[in-house]
Structure formats: structure tokens, C-alpha cells
């Protein structure tokens, strides 16, 4: 339990991989209560990272993965549309941190990276919207490691020629999660949006492929 919501519900963090690793991946989801397809994508992504493939085993020997799958448990339990019990859209609170849920996430990750030499290499926040889209960082922003985004999206496109990769880069103005992960840790960070009506098998296929691509690319960067 990383902390509690405004109504006292637990906010869980799942961690797996090499406990002594100094390189990390952050995954969060369900800031907006009804965005169920985002959770489907998150599950497919995480299950690939935690799976029994040789790639996943190799990845877990080098990286530590941190997953907060349900940032807004009050909103989900109470059937809210965009907000928590404070009446706030949590994915607009990543500058002010006025809400207990975003503070829990901030403090959980800040504690990890207070340790000298620890680096966040990739951060992804799962959401749902009308169609699949990846809200990425503008390419003129320098990340650590550099150049991950284009290689990652290229992997998805190459492996799934039947799937259209919609990339929507933006800067880091505004209080949303990807901006905070980038500005605080210098990591490649993005919002992974899954279409409300996207075929459920395709959701898993894309999420699994995306996870495989991330693992391959980060392991390759480690060798460099």
C-alpha cells in the first residue's frame, strides 16, 4: 500500500524485478474512473513484463518495475466521471498536488529516486479516449536514455502492420502526469490512450507488443 485516497481507500503499488536495480520503469493508470479500456491495456502491458518469456526474465534481472494500477479508487468505487472525491481531475493536479491521490504517487516515486544513482528510464500512464493515441513528448526534449520514443513506436508499427500508431507529441506545459515524470526525472514519459471501442483482443495484442518493444529497447540501451 503506497498510501490512501481521500476516503481512506488503499492505493496499491506492485513492484517486481531486480530489487537491487538502479534503473526503473513506472506504470500508472485509472486516474479517470470510467476508463476501463486503459486498464485492459495496462494489464496486458504489465503481464508481458511479468511473464515467463526469456525477454521478460532478462528484463527483470536488470530493471525494477513499479505499477500503481488504480490511482483514483474513490472515483471508481463511487462511479465518478473524471474526478476524485475532492471534485478534481487528478490528471490536472501534477503541478499543484492538491489531492491526496497524486501526492501518494509523487511521494512513492520521489522516495525511490532519492537514492543516489537510481534512474527512471520509462514512465507510462494508461487512459481511455475515443481512439487509440500515444501522447508523447516533443522530440526536441532530451530524455535519459535519449531517442526511446521513436524506436518504441517504430517497433509497434513494424510488428503490427495492421495497426495504426497515432503519435501526438506535446511539450511539458500543464499539470499532467507525463510532464511531471519528465520534468522530475528526465524520463521518456507518455500517456497511452486506448480507444473505448477498440477490439479487446487488439488491446491486448498492442499492449503486449508495446511491452516487448520497451523491454528490448531498454535492454539494448543498457548494453550501450
PDB file of C-alpha atoms in Angstrom:
ATOM      1  CA  UNK A   1       0.000   0.000   0.000  1.00  0.00           C
ATOM      2  CA  UNK A   2       1.624   3.238  -1.172  1.00  0.00           C
ATOM      3  CA  UNK A   3      -0.932   5.400   0.632  1.00  0.00           C
ATOM      4  CA  UNK A   4      -4.637   6.113   0.875  1.00  0.00           C
ATOM      5  CA  UNK A   5      -7.232   8.075  -1.073  1.00  0.00           C
ATOM      6  CA  UNK A   6      -9.324  10.948   0.198  1.00  0.00           C
ATOM      7  CA  UNK A   7     -11.878   8.462   1.550  1.00  0.00           C
ATOM      8  CA  UNK A   8      -9.223   6.194   3.029  1.00  0.00           C
ATOM      9  CA  UNK A   9      -9.171   3.513   0.344  1.00  0.00           C
ATOM     10  CA  UNK A  10      -5.775   1.877  -0.234  1.00  0.00           C
ATOM     11  CA  UNK A  11      -3.720   2.867  -3.272  1.00  0.00           C
ATOM     12  CA  UNK A  12      -1.664  -0.182  -4.142  1.00  0.00           C
ATOM     13  CA  UNK A  13       1.765  -0.346  -5.738  1.00  0.00           C
ATOM     14  CA  UNK A  14       3.004  -3.552  -7.340  1.00  0.00           C
ATOM     15  CA  UNK A  15       6.783  -3.906  -7.650  1.00  0.00           C
ATOM     16  CA  UNK A  16       8.694  -6.656  -9.443  1.00  0.00           C
ATOM     17  CA  UNK A  17      12.098  -7.189 -10.964  1.00  0.00           C
ATOM     18  CA  UNK A  18      15.615  -6.968  -9.563  1.00  0.00           C
ATOM     19  CA  UNK A  19      15.384  -5.469  -6.032  1.00  0.00           C
ATOM     20  CA  UNK A  20      18.877  -4.022  -6.328  1.00  0.00           C
ATOM     21  CA  UNK A  21      18.328  -2.475  -9.755  1.00  0.00           C
ATOM     22  CA  UNK A  22      19.155   1.194 -10.225  1.00  0.00           C
ATOM     23  CA  UNK A  23      17.084   1.591 -13.388  1.00  0.00           C
ATOM     24  CA  UNK A  24      13.316   1.720 -13.157  1.00  0.00           C
ATOM     25  CA  UNK A  25      10.033   1.725 -15.080  1.00  0.00           C
ATOM     26  CA  UNK A  26       6.884   3.457 -13.769  1.00  0.00           C
ATOM     27  CA  UNK A  27       3.352   2.490 -14.806  1.00  0.00           C
ATOM     28  CA  UNK A  28       0.170   4.121 -13.529  1.00  0.00           C
ATOM     29  CA  UNK A  29      -3.479   4.023 -14.518  1.00  0.00           C
ATOM     30  CA  UNK A  30      -7.113   4.781 -13.829  1.00  0.00           C
ATOM     31  CA  UNK A  31      -6.883   8.405 -12.849  1.00  0.00           C
ATOM     32  CA  UNK A  32     -10.227   8.792 -14.625  1.00  0.00           C
ATOM     33  CA  UNK A  33     -12.785   6.331 -13.223  1.00  0.00           C
ATOM     34  CA  UNK A  34     -14.664   5.028 -16.307  1.00  0.00           C
ATOM     35  CA  UNK A  35     -11.594   4.472 -18.487  1.00  0.00           C
ATOM     36  CA  UNK A  36     -11.772   0.691 -18.424  1.00  0.00           C
ATOM     37  CA  UNK A  37     -10.028   0.046 -21.745  1.00  0.00           C
ATOM     38  CA  UNK A  38      -6.979   1.836 -20.371  1.00  0.00           C
ATOM     39  CA  UNK A  39      -6.903  -0.699 -17.564  1.00  0.00           C
ATOM     40  CA  UNK A  40      -7.175  -3.520 -20.121  1.00  0.00           C
ATOM     41  CA  UNK A  41      -4.122  -2.101 -21.861  1.00  0.00           C
ATOM     42  CA  UNK A  42      -2.263  -1.710 -18.581  1.00  0.00           C
ATOM     43  CA  UNK A  43      -2.953  -5.330 -17.650  1.00  0.00           C
ATOM     44  CA  UNK A  44      -1.687  -6.626 -20.983  1.00  0.00           C
ATOM     45  CA  UNK A  45       1.426  -4.458 -20.704  1.00  0.00           C
ATOM     46  CA  UNK A  46       2.215  -5.482 -17.122  1.00  0.00           C
ATOM     47  CA  UNK A  47       1.518  -9.169 -17.717  1.00  0.00           C
ATOM     48  CA  UNK A  48       4.048  -9.165 -20.564  1.00  0.00           C
ATOM     49  CA  UNK A  49       6.681  -7.628 -18.281  1.00  0.00           C
ATOM     50  CA  UNK A  50       5.897 -10.126 -15.520  1.00  0.00           C
ATOM     51  CA  UNK A  51       5.610 -13.120 -17.855  1.00  0.00           C
ATOM     52  CA  UNK A  52       7.784 -16.168 -18.438  1.00  0.00           C
ATOM     53  CA  UNK A  53       9.315 -15.240 -21.803  1.00  0.00           C
ATOM     54  CA  UNK A  54      13.093 -15.150 -21.926  1.00  0.00           C
ATOM     55  CA  UNK A  55      12.899 -11.465 -22.784  1.00  0.00           C
ATOM     56  CA  UNK A  56      10.840 -10.710 -19.670  1.00  0.00           C
ATOM     57  CA  UNK A  57      13.158 -12.755 -17.466  1.00  0.00           C
ATOM     58  CA  UNK A  58      16.202 -10.949 -18.852  1.00  0.00           C
ATOM     59  CA  UNK A  59      14.473  -7.601 -18.351  1.00  0.00           C
ATOM     60  CA  UNK A  60      13.580  -8.322 -14.732  1.00  0.00           C
ATOM     61  CA  UNK A  61      17.196  -9.169 -13.982  1.00  0.00           C
ATOM     62  CA  UNK A  62      18.164  -5.592 -14.848  1.00  0.00           C
ATOM     63  CA  UNK A  63      15.165  -3.385 -14.084  1.00  0.00           C
ATOM     64  CA  UNK A  64      12.671  -2.781 -11.296  1.00  0.00           C
ATOM     65  CA  UNK A  65       9.070  -2.116 -12.357  1.00  0.00           C
ATOM     66  CA  UNK A  66       6.623  -0.092 -10.243  1.00  0.00           C
ATOM     67  CA  UNK A  67       2.899  -0.225 -11.048  1.00  0.00           C
ATOM     68  CA  UNK A  68       0.096   1.836  -9.491  1.00  0.00           C
ATOM     69  CA  UNK A  69      -2.871   0.487 -11.477  1.00  0.00           C
ATOM     70  CA  UNK A  70      -5.647   2.379  -9.668  1.00  0.00           C
ATOM     71  CA  UNK A  71      -4.740   5.952  -8.754  1.00  0.00           C
ATOM     72  CA  UNK A  72      -8.349   7.019  -8.122  1.00  0.00           C
ATOM     73  CA  UNK A  73     -10.077   4.226  -6.148  1.00  0.00           C
ATOM     74  CA  UNK A  74     -12.717   6.571  -4.689  1.00  0.00           C
ATOM     75  CA  UNK A  75     -13.800   7.780  -8.114  1.00  0.00           C
ATOM     76  CA  UNK A  76     -14.012   4.237  -9.460  1.00  0.00           C
ATOM     77  CA  UNK A  77     -15.973   2.901  -6.487  1.00  0.00           C
ATOM     78  CA  UNK A  78     -18.371   5.859  -6.484  1.00  0.00           C
ATOM     79  CA  UNK A  79     -18.909   5.965 -10.260  1.00  0.00           C
ATOM     80  CA  UNK A  80     -17.444   9.408 -10.913  1.00  0.00           C
ATOM     81  CA  UNK A  81     -16.706  10.574 -14.442  1.00  0.00           C
ATOM     82  CA  UNK A  82     -13.393  12.484 -14.323  1.00  0.00           C
ATOM     83  CA  UNK A  83     -12.788  13.422 -10.713  1.00  0.00           C
ATOM     84  CA  UNK A  84     -11.942  12.155  -7.254  1.00  0.00           C
ATOM     85  CA  UNK A  85     -13.962  12.895  -4.114  1.00  0.00           C
ATOM     86  CA  UNK A  86     -12.328  16.319  -3.993  1.00  0.00           C
ATOM     87  CA  UNK A  87     -14.041  17.146  -7.285  1.00  0.00           C
ATOM     88  CA  UNK A  88     -10.684  17.347  -9.105  1.00  0.00           C
ATOM     89  CA  UNK A  89      -9.490  15.781 -12.350  1.00  0.00           C
ATOM     90  CA  UNK A  90      -6.349  14.106 -10.999  1.00  0.00           C
ATOM     91  CA  UNK A  91      -4.573  14.329 -14.339  1.00  0.00           C
ATOM     92  CA  UNK A  92      -4.567  18.108 -13.975  1.00  0.00           C
ATOM     93  CA  UNK A  93      -3.092  18.077 -10.455  1.00  0.00           C
ATOM     94  CA  UNK A  94       0.529  17.148 -11.227  1.00  0.00           C
ATOM     95  CA  UNK A  95       1.842  20.656 -10.546  1.00  0.00           C
ATOM     96  CA  UNK A  96      -0.183  21.734  -7.532  1.00  0.00           C
ATOM     97  CA  UNK A  97      -0.532  18.285  -5.925  1.00  0.00           C
ATOM     98  CA  UNK A  98      -3.567  19.462  -4.000  1.00  0.00           C
ATOM     99  CA  UNK A  99      -5.139  15.991  -3.930  1.00  0.00           C
ATOM    100  CA  UNK A 100      -4.133  13.073  -1.691  1.00  0.00           C
ATOM    101  CA  UNK A 101      -4.038  10.594  -4.580  1.00  0.00           C
ATOM    102  CA  UNK A 102      -1.486  12.476  -6.672  1.00  0.00           C
ATOM    103  CA  UNK A 103       0.557  13.176  -3.538  1.00  0.00           C
ATOM    104  CA  UNK A 104       0.681   9.440  -2.831  1.00  0.00           C
ATOM    105  CA  UNK A 105       2.077   8.752  -6.303  1.00  0.00           C
ATOM    106  CA  UNK A 106       4.524  11.657  -6.094  1.00  0.00           C
ATOM    107  CA  UNK A 107       5.851  10.578  -2.708  1.00  0.00           C
ATOM    108  CA  UNK A 108       6.119   6.918  -3.684  1.00  0.00           C
ATOM    109  CA  UNK A 109       8.279   7.656  -6.714  1.00  0.00           C
ATOM    110  CA  UNK A 110      10.210  10.500  -5.123  1.00  0.00           C
ATOM    111  CA  UNK A 111      11.280   8.170  -2.312  1.00  0.00           C
ATOM    112  CA  UNK A 112      12.631   5.639  -4.819  1.00  0.00           C
ATOM    113  CA  UNK A 113      14.708   8.209  -6.665  1.00  0.00           C
ATOM    114  CA  UNK A 114      16.130   9.881  -3.588  1.00  0.00           C
ATOM    115  CA  UNK A 115      18.658   7.061  -3.638  1.00  0.00           C
ATOM    116  CA  UNK A 116      21.903   8.075  -5.407  1.00  0.00           C
ATOM    117  CA  UNK A 117      22.365   6.591  -8.873  1.00  0.00           C
ATOM    118  CA  UNK A 118      18.769   5.497  -9.371  1.00  0.00           C
ATOM    119  CA  UNK A 119      17.187   6.493 -12.690  1.00  0.00           C
ATOM    120  CA  UNK A 120      13.700   6.344 -14.177  1.00  0.00           C
ATOM    121  CA  UNK A 121      14.012   5.281 -17.813  1.00  0.00           C
ATOM    122  CA  UNK A 122      10.369   4.951 -18.886  1.00  0.00           C
ATOM    123  CA  UNK A 123       7.020   6.129 -17.482  1.00  0.00           C
ATOM    124  CA  UNK A 124       3.593   5.403 -18.934  1.00  0.00           C
ATOM    125  CA  UNK A 125       0.121   6.425 -17.762  1.00  0.00           C
ATOM    126  CA  UNK A 126      -2.801   4.423 -19.192  1.00  0.00           C
ATOM    127  CA  UNK A 127      -6.072   6.141 -20.157  1.00  0.00           C
ATOM    128  CA  UNK A 128      -9.068   5.712 -22.485  1.00  0.00           C
ATOM    129  CA  UNK A 129     -10.494   8.009 -25.133  1.00  0.00           C
ATOM    130  CA  UNK A 130     -12.313   7.853 -28.471  1.00  0.00           C
ATOM    131  CA  UNK A 131      -9.424   6.210 -30.348  1.00  0.00           C
ATOM    132  CA  UNK A 132      -6.001   4.787 -29.635  1.00  0.00           C
ATOM    133  CA  UNK A 133      -3.367   7.516 -29.370  1.00  0.00           C
ATOM    134  CA  UNK A 134       0.038   7.933 -27.749  1.00  0.00           C
ATOM    135  CA  UNK A 135       0.523  11.378 -26.195  1.00  0.00           C
ATOM    136  CA  UNK A 136       4.308  11.566 -26.282  1.00  0.00           C
ATOM    137  CA  UNK A 137       6.943  14.209 -25.573  1.00  0.00           C
ATOM    138  CA  UNK A 138       8.122  16.605 -28.241  1.00  0.00           C
ATOM    139  CA  UNK A 139      11.280  15.199 -29.763  1.00  0.00           C
ATOM    140  CA  UNK A 140      13.385  18.261 -29.000  1.00  0.00           C
ATOM    141  CA  UNK A 141      13.153  17.374 -25.305  1.00  0.00           C
ATOM    142  CA  UNK A 142      16.211  15.455 -24.148  1.00  0.00           C
ATOM    143  CA  UNK A 143      15.415  12.277 -22.240  1.00  0.00           C
ATOM    144  CA  UNK A 144      17.519   9.710 -20.409  1.00  0.00           C
ATOM    145  CA  UNK A 145      18.128   7.477 -22.314  1.00  0.00           C
ATOM    146  CA  UNK A 146      17.676   9.553 -25.493  1.00  0.00           C
ATOM    147  CA  UNK A 147      15.609   8.664 -28.553  1.00  0.00           C
ATOM    148  CA  UNK A 148      13.487   5.936 -26.977  1.00  0.00           C
ATOM    149  CA  UNK A 149      10.075   7.118 -28.196  1.00  0.00           C
ATOM    150  CA  UNK A 150      10.605   6.838 -31.945  1.00  0.00           C
ATOM    151  CA  UNK A 151      12.280   3.455 -31.613  1.00  0.00           C
ATOM    152  CA  UNK A 152       9.460   2.200 -29.408  1.00  0.00           C
ATOM    153  CA  UNK A 153       6.640   3.399 -31.653  1.00  0.00           C
ATOM    154  CA  UNK A 154       8.574   2.067 -34.652  1.00  0.00           C
ATOM    155  CA  UNK A 155       8.708  -1.360 -33.032  1.00  0.00           C
ATOM    156  CA  UNK A 156       4.934  -1.393 -32.535  1.00  0.00           C
ATOM    157  CA  UNK A 157       4.332  -0.300 -36.114  1.00  0.00           C
ATOM    158  CA  UNK A 158       6.754  -2.869 -37.552  1.00  0.00           C
ATOM    159  CA  UNK A 159       5.350  -5.757 -35.515  1.00  0.00           C
ATOM    160  CA  UNK A 160       1.699  -4.831 -36.101  1.00  0.00           C
ATOM    161  CA  UNK A 161       1.338  -3.567 -39.700  1.00  0.00           C
ATOM    162  CA  UNK A 162      -2.460  -3.845 -39.373  1.00  0.00           C
ATOM    163  CA  UNK A 163      -2.451  -1.326 -36.511  1.00  0.00           C
ATOM    164  CA  UNK A 164      -2.215   2.442 -36.990  1.00  0.00           C
ATOM    165  CA  UNK A 165       0.125   4.068 -34.481  1.00  0.00           C
ATOM    166  CA  UNK A 166      -1.244   7.536 -33.682  1.00  0.00           C
ATOM    167  CA  UNK A 167       1.522   9.677 -32.195  1.00  0.00           C
ATOM    168  CA  UNK A 168       0.632  13.080 -30.716  1.00  0.00           C
ATOM    169  CA  UNK A 169       3.727  14.855 -29.304  1.00  0.00           C
ATOM    170  CA  UNK A 170       3.451  17.851 -27.000  1.00  0.00           C
ATOM    171  CA  UNK A 171       5.531  19.973 -24.675  1.00  0.00           C
ATOM    172  CA  UNK A 172       5.555  19.843 -20.910  1.00  0.00           C
ATOM    173  CA  UNK A 173       3.231  22.727 -20.053  1.00  0.00           C
ATOM    174  CA  UNK A 174       0.347  21.797 -17.766  1.00  0.00           C
ATOM    175  CA  UNK A 175      -0.148  19.608 -14.742  1.00  0.00           C
ATOM    176  CA  UNK A 176      -0.458  16.147 -16.286  1.00  0.00           C
ATOM    177  CA  UNK A 177       1.418  13.021 -15.313  1.00  0.00           C
ATOM    178  CA  UNK A 178       3.760  12.667 -18.277  1.00  0.00           C
ATOM    179  CA  UNK A 179       5.016  16.205 -17.788  1.00  0.00           C
ATOM    180  CA  UNK A 180       5.773  15.592 -14.122  1.00  0.00           C
ATOM    181  CA  UNK A 181       7.603  12.325 -14.808  1.00  0.00           C
ATOM    182  CA  UNK A 182       9.715  14.047 -17.442  1.00  0.00           C
ATOM    183  CA  UNK A 183      10.423  17.279 -15.571  1.00  0.00           C
ATOM    184  CA  UNK A 184      11.185  15.486 -12.304  1.00  0.00           C
ATOM    185  CA  UNK A 185      13.183  12.504 -13.539  1.00  0.00           C
ATOM    186  CA  UNK A 186      14.123  13.240 -17.158  1.00  0.00           C
ATOM    187  CA  UNK A 187      12.475  10.008 -18.267  1.00  0.00           C
ATOM    188  CA  UNK A 188      10.755   9.133 -21.512  1.00  0.00           C
ATOM    189  CA  UNK A 189       7.133   9.607 -20.451  1.00  0.00           C
ATOM    190  CA  UNK A 190       3.797   9.353 -22.205  1.00  0.00           C
ATOM    191  CA  UNK A 191       0.050   8.950 -21.925  1.00  0.00           C
ATOM    192  CA  UNK A 192      -1.089   5.668 -23.534  1.00  0.00           C
ATOM    193  CA  UNK A 193      -4.717   6.141 -24.578  1.00  0.00           C
ATOM    194  CA  UNK A 194      -6.842   3.140 -25.563  1.00  0.00           C
ATOM    195  CA  UNK A 195      -9.988   3.631 -27.621  1.00  0.00           C
ATOM    196  CA  UNK A 196     -13.297   2.991 -25.874  1.00  0.00           C
ATOM    197  CA  UNK A 197     -14.422   0.757 -28.728  1.00  0.00           C
ATOM    198  CA  UNK A 198     -11.056  -0.783 -29.634  1.00  0.00           C
ATOM    199  CA  UNK A 199     -11.353  -4.536 -30.155  1.00  0.00           C
ATOM    200  CA  UNK A 200     -10.486  -6.209 -26.865  1.00  0.00           C
ATOM    201  CA  UNK A 201      -8.136  -8.749 -28.443  1.00  0.00           C
ATOM    202  CA  UNK A 202      -6.360  -5.926 -30.255  1.00  0.00           C
ATOM    203  CA  UNK A 203      -5.936  -4.014 -26.982  1.00  0.00           C
ATOM    204  CA  UNK A 204      -4.004  -6.933 -25.530  1.00  0.00           C
ATOM    205  CA  UNK A 205      -2.048  -7.520 -28.730  1.00  0.00           C
ATOM    206  CA  UNK A 206      -0.890  -3.907 -28.909  1.00  0.00           C
ATOM    207  CA  UNK A 207      -0.132  -3.689 -25.190  1.00  0.00           C
ATOM    208  CA  UNK A 208       1.880  -6.910 -25.259  1.00  0.00           C
ATOM    209  CA  UNK A 209       3.806  -5.769 -28.338  1.00  0.00           C
ATOM    210  CA  UNK A 210       4.435  -2.386 -26.729  1.00  0.00           C
ATOM    211  CA  UNK A 211       5.798  -4.035 -23.597  1.00  0.00           C
ATOM    212  CA  UNK A 212       8.060  -6.303 -25.625  1.00  0.00           C
ATOM    213  CA  UNK A 213       9.394  -3.342 -27.573  1.00  0.00           C
ATOM    214  CA  UNK A 214      10.084  -1.377 -24.421  1.00  0.00           C
ATOM    215  CA  UNK A 215      11.980  -4.288 -22.880  1.00  0.00           C
ATOM    216  CA  UNK A 216      14.082  -4.878 -25.992  1.00  0.00           C
ATOM    217  CA  UNK A 217      14.969  -1.210 -26.384  1.00  0.00           C
ATOM    218  CA  UNK A 218      15.815  -0.598 -22.716  1.00  0.00           C
ATOM    219  CA  UNK A 219      17.965  -3.734 -22.561  1.00  0.00           C
ATOM    220  CA  UNK A 220      19.737  -2.586 -25.710  1.00  0.00           C
ATOM    221  CA  UNK A 221      20.361   0.810 -24.124  1.00  0.00           C
ATOM    222  CA  UNK A 222      21.770  -0.901 -21.067  1.00  0.00           C
ATOM    223  CA  UNK A 223      24.329  -2.695 -23.230  1.00  0.00           C
ATOM    224  CA  UNK A 224      25.417   0.618 -24.733  1.00  0.00           C
TER     225      UNK A 224
END
